[in-house]
JSON list of C-alpha atoms in Angstrom, two decimals:
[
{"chain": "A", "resi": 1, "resn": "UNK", "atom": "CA", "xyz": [-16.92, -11.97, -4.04]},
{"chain": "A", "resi": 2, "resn": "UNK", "atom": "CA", "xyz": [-12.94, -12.68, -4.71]},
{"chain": "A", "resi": 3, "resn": "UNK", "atom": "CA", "xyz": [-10.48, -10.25, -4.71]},
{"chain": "A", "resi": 4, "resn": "UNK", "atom": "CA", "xyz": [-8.36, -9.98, -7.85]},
{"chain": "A", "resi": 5, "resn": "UNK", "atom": "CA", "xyz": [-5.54, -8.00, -9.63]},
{"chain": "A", "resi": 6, "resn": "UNK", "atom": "CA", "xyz": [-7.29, -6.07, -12.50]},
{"chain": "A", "resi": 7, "resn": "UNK", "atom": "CA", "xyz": [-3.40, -6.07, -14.26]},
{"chain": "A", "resi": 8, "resn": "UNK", "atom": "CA", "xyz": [-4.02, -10.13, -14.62]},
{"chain": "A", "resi": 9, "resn": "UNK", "atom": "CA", "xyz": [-6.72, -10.70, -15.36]},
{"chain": "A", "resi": 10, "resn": "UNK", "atom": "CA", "xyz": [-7.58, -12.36, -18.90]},
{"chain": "A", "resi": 11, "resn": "UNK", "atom": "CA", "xyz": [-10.91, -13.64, -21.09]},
{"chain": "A", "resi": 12, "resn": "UNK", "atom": "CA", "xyz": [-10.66, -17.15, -19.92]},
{"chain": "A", "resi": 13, "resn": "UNK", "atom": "CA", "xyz": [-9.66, -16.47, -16.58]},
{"chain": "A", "resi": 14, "resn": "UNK", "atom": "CA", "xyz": [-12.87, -14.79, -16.50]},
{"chain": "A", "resi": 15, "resn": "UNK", "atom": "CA", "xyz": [-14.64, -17.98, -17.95]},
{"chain": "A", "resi": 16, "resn": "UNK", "atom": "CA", "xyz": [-13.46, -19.49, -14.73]},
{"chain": "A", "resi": 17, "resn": "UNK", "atom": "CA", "xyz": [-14.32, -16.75, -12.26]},
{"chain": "A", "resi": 18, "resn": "UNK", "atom": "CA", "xyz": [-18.04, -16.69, -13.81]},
{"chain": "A", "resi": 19, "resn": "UNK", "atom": "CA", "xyz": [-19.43, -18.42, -10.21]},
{"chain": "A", "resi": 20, "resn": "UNK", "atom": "CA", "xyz": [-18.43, -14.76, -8.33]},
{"chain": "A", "resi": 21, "resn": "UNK", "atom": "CA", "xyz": [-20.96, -12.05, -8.45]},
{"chain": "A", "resi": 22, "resn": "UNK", "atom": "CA", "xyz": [-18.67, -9.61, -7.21]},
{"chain": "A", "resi": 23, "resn": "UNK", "atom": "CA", "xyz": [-15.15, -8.51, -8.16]},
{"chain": "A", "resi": 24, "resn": "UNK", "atom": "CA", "xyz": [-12.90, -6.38, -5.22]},
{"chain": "A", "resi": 25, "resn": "UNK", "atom": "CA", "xyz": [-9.37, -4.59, -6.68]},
{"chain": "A", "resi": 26, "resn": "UNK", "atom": "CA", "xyz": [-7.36, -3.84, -5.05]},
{"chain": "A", "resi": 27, "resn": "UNK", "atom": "CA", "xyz": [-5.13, -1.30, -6.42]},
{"chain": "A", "resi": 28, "resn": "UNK", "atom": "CA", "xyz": [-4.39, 0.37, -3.20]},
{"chain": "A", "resi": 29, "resn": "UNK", "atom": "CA", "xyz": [-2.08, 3.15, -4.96]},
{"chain": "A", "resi": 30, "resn": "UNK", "atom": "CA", "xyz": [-0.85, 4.35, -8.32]},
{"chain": "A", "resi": 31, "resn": "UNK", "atom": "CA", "xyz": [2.62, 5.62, -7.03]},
{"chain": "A", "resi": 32, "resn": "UNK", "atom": "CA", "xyz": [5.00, 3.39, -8.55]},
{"chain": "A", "resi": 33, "resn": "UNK", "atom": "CA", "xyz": [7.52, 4.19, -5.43]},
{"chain": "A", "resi": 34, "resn": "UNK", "atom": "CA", "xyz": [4.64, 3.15, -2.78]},
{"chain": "A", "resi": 35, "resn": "UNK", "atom": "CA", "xyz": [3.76, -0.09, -4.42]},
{"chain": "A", "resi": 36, "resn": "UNK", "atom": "CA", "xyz": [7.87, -1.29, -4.32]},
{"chain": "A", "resi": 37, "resn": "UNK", "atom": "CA", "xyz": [7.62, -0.60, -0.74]},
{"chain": "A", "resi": 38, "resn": "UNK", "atom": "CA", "xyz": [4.65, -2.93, -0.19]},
{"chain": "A", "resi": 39, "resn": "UNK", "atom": "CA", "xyz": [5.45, -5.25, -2.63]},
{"chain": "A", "resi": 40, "resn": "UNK", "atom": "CA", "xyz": [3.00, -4.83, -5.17]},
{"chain": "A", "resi": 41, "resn": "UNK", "atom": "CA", "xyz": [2.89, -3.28, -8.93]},
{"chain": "A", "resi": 42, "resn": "UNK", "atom": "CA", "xyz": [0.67, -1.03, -11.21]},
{"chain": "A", "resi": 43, "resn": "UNK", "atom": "CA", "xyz": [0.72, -1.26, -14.76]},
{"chain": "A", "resi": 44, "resn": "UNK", "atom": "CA", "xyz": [-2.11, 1.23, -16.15]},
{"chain": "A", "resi": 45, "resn": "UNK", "atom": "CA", "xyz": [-2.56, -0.31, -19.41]},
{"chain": "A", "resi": 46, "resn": "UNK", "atom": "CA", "xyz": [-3.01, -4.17, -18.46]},
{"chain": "A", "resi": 47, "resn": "UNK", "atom": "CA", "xyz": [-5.22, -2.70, -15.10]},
{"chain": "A", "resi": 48, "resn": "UNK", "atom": "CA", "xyz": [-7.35, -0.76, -17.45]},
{"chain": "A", "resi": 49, "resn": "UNK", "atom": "CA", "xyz": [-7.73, -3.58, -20.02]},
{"chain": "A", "resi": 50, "resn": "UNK", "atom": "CA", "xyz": [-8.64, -5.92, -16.40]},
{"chain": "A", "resi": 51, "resn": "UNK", "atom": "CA", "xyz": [-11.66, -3.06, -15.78]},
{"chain": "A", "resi": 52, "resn": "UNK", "atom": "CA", "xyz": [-12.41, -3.20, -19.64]},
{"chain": "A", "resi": 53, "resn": "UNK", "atom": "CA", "xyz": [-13.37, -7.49, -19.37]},
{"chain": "A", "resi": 54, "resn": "UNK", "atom": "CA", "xyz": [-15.03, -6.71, -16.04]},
{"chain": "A", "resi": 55, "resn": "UNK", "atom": "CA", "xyz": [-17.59, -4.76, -17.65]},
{"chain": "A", "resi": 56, "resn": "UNK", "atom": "CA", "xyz": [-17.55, -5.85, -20.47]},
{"chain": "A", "resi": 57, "resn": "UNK", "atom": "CA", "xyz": [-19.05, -8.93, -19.18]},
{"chain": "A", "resi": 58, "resn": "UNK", "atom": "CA", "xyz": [-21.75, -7.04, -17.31]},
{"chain": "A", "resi": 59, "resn": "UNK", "atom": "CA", "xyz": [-19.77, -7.84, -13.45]},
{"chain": "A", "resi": 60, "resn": "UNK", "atom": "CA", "xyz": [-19.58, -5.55, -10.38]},
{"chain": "A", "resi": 61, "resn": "UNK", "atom": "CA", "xyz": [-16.53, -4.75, -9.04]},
{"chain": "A", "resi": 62, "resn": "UNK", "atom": "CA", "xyz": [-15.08, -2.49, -6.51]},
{"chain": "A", "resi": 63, "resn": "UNK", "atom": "CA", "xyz": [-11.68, -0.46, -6.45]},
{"chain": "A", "resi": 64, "resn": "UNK", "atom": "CA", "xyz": [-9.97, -0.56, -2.88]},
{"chain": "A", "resi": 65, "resn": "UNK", "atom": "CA", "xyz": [-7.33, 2.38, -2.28]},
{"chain": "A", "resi": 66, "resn": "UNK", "atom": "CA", "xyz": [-5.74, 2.85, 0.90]},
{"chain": "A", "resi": 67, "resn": "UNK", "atom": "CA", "xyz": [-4.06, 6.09, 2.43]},
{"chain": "A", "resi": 68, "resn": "UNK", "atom": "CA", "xyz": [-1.14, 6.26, 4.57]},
{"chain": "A", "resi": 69, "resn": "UNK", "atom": "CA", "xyz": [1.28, 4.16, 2.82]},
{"chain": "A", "resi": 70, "resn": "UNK", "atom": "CA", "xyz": [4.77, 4.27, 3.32]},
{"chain": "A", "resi": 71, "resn": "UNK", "atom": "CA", "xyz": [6.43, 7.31, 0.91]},
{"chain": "A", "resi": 72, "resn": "UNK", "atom": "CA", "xyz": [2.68, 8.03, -0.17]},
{"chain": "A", "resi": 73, "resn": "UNK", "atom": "CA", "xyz": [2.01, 11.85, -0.22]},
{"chain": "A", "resi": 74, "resn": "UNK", "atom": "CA", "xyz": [-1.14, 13.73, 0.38]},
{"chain": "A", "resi": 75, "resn": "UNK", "atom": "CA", "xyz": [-0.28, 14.51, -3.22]},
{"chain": "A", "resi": 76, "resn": "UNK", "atom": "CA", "xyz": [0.66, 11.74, -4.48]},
{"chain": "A", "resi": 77, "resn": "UNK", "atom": "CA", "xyz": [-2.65, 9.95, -2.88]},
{"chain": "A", "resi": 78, "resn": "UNK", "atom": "CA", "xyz": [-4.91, 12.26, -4.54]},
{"chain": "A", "resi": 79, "resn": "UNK", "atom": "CA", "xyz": [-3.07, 11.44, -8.29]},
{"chain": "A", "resi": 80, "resn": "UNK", "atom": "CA", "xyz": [-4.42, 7.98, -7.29]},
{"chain": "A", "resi": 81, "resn": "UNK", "atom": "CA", "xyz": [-7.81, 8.99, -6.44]},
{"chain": "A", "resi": 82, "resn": "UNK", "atom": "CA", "xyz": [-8.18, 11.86, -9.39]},
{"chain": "A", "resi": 83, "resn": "UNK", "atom": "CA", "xyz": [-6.90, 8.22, -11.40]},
{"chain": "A", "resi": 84, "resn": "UNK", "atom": "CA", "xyz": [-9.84, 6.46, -10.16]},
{"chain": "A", "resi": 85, "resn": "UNK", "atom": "CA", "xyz": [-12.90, 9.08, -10.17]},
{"chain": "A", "resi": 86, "resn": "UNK", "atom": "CA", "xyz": [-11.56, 9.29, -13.90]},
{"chain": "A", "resi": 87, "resn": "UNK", "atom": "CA", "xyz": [-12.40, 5.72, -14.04]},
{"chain": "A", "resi": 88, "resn": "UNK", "atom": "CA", "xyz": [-15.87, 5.69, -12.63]},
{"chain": "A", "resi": 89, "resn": "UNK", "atom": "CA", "xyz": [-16.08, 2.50, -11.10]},
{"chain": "A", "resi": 90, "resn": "UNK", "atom": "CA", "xyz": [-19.35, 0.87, -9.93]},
{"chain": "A", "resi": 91, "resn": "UNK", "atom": "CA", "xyz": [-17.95, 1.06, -6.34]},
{"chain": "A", "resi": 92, "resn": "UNK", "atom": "CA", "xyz": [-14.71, 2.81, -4.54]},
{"chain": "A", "resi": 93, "resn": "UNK", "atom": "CA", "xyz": [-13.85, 2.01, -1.28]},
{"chain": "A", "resi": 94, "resn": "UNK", "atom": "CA", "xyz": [-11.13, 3.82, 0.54]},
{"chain": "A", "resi": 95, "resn": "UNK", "atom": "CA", "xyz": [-9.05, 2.74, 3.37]},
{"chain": "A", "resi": 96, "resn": "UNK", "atom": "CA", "xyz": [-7.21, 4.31, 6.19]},
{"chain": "A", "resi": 97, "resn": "UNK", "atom": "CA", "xyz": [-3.68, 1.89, 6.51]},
{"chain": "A", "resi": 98, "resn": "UNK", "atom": "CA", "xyz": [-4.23, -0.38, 9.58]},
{"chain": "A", "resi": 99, "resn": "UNK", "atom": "CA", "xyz": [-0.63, -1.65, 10.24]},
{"chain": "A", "resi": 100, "resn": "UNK", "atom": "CA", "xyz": [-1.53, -5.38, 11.82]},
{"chain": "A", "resi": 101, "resn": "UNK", "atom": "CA", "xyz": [0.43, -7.19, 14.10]},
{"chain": "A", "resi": 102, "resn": "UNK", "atom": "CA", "xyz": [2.58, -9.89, 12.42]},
{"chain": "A", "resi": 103, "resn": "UNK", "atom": "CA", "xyz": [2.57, -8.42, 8.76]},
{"chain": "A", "resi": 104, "resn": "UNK", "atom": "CA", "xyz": [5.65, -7.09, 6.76]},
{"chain": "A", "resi": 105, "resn": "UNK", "atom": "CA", "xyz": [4.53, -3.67, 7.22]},
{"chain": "A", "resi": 106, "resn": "UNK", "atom": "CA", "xyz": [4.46, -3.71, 10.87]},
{"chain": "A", "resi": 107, "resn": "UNK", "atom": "CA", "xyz": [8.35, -5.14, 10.93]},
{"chain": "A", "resi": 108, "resn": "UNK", "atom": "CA", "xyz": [8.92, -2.41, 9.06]},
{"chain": "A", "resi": 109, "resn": "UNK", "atom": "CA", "xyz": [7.18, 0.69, 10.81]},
{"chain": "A", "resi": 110, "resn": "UNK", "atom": "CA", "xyz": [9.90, 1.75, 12.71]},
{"chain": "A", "resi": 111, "resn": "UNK", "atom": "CA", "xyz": [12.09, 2.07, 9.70]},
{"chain": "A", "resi": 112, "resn": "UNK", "atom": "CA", "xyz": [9.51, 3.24, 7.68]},
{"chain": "A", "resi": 113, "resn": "UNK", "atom": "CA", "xyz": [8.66, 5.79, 10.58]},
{"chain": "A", "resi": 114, "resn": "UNK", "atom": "CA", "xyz": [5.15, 4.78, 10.53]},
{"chain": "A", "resi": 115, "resn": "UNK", "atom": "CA", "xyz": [3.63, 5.85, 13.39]},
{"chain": "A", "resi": 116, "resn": "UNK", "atom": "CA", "xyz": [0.10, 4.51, 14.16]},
{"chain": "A", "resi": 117, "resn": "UNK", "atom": "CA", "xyz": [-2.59, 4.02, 17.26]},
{"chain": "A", "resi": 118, "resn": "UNK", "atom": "CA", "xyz": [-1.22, 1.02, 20.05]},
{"chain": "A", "resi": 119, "resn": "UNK", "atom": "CA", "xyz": [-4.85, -0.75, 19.66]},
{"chain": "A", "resi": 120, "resn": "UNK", "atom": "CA", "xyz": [-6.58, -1.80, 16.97]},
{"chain": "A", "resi": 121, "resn": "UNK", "atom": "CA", "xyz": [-6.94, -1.77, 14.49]},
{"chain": "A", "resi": 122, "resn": "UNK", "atom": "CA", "xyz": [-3.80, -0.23, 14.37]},
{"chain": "A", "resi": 123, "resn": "UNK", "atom": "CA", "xyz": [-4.59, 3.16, 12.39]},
{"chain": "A", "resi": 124, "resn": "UNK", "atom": "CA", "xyz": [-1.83, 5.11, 10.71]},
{"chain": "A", "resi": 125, "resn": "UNK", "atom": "CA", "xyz": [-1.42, 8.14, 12.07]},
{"chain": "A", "resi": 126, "resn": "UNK", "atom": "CA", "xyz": [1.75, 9.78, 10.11]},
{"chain": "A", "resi": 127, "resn": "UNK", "atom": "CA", "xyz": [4.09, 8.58, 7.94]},
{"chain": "A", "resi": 128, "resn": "UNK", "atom": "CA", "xyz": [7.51, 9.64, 6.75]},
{"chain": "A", "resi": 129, "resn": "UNK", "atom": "CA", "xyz": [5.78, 11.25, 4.17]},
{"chain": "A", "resi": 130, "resn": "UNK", "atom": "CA", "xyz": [2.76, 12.27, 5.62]},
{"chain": "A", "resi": 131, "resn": "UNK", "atom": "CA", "xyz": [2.06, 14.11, 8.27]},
{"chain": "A", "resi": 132, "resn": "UNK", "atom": "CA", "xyz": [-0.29, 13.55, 10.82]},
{"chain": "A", "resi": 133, "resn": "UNK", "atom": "CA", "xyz": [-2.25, 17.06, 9.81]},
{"chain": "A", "resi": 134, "resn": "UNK", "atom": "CA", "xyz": [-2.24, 15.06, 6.36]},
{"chain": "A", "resi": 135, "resn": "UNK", "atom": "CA", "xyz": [-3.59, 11.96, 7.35]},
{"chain": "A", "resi": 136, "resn": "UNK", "atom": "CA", "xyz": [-6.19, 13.93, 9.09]},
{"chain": "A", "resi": 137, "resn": "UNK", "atom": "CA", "xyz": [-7.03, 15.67, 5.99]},
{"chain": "A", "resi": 138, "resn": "UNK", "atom": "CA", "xyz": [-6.99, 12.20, 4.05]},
{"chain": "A", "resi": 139, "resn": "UNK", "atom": "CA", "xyz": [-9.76, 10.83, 6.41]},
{"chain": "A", "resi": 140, "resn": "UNK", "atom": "CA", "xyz": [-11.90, 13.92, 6.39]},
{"chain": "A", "resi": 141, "resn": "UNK", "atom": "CA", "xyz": [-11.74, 13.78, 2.40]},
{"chain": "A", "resi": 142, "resn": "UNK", "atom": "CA", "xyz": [-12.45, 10.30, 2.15]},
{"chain": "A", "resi": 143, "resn": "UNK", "atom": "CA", "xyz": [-15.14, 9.83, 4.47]},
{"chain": "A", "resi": 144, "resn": "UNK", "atom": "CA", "xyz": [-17.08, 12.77, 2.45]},
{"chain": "A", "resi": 145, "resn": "UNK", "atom": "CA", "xyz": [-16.29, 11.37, -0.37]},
{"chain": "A", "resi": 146, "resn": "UNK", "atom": "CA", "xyz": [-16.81, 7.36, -0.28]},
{"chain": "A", "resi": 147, "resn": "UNK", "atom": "CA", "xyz": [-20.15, 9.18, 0.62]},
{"chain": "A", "resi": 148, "resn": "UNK", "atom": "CA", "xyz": [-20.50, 11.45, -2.31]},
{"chain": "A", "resi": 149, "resn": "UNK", "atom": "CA", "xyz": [-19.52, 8.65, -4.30]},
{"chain": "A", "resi": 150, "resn": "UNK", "atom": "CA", "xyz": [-21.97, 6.23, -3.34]},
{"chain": "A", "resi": 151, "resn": "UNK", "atom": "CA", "xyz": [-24.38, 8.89, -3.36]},
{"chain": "A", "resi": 152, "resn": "UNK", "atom": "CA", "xyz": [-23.89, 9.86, -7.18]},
{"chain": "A", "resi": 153, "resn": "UNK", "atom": "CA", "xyz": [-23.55, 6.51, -8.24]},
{"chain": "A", "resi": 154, "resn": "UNK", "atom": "CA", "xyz": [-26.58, 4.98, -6.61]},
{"chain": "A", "resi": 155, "resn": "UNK", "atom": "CA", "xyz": [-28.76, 7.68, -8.75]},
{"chain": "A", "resi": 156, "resn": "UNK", "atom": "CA", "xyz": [-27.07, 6.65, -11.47]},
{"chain": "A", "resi": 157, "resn": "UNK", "atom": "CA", "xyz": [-28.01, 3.04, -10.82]},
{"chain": "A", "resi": 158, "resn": "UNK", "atom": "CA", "xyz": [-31.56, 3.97, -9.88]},
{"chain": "A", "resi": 159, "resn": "UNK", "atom": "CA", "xyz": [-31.70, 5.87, -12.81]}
]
């Protein structure tokens, strides 16, 4: 598998990529605020036309979100998430924020008030804009509904 940015990629980058079975994108979040503070961009139209070539030529992929990045909002996260179920991917995996020793993020946590677990792997545990009541709710949701998800679209699959 490689992990690529749906926004960039084109029809003979594909032609290239043909050797990987497996596609993981990672869009993490849709909140344009939360992506400047990590560094990264969304643009819906190019990411959608990314997802459009994917299937187009018949390849699996996966969309990665995470929760419990800095300025994300319980409400704000679930935009992202309706975003995605809209979508129907083949696969959506969703991650609780790990904030790793030696990464941008963790130089950052204090200002960011970030506060997460002393031992690995490092779990967020509230934000400046989440609580920890809302992370809590974020990993109840998610864990019943990666499994949900996988459920519904393994029948579909199998179908």
């Amino acid at each position: 598998s490689v992990e690529v940015y749906a926004e960039l990629l084109q029809e003979d980058m594909l032609d290239s990529l043909d050797v990987f079975y497996s596609f993981d994108v990672g869009l993490q979040s849709c909140n344009p605020a939360v992506l400047r503070r990590i560094s990264r961009y969304f643009n819906e139209e190019k990411f959608l036309h990314g997802l459009a070539l994917l299937r187009e030529r018949g390849k699996y992929y996966a969309v990665y979100l995470i929760y419990g990045l800095p300025g994300e909002t319980l409400f704000s996260f679930m935009k992202t998430l309706r975003f995605v179920i809209w979508l129907q991917p083949p696969q959506l995996y969703i991650n609780h924020l790990c904030v790793l020793r030696g990464t941008p993020l963790r130089n950052a946590a204090e200002q960011e008030r970030i506060v997460f677990d002393p031992w690995p792997p490092y779990l967020v545990r509230s934000t400046g804009a989440m609580t920890a009541g809302d992370v809590v709710k974020c990993t109840i949701l998610c864990e019943s509904f990666t499994k949900e998800f996988t459920a519904s679209t393994s029948r579909l699959i199998h179908a």
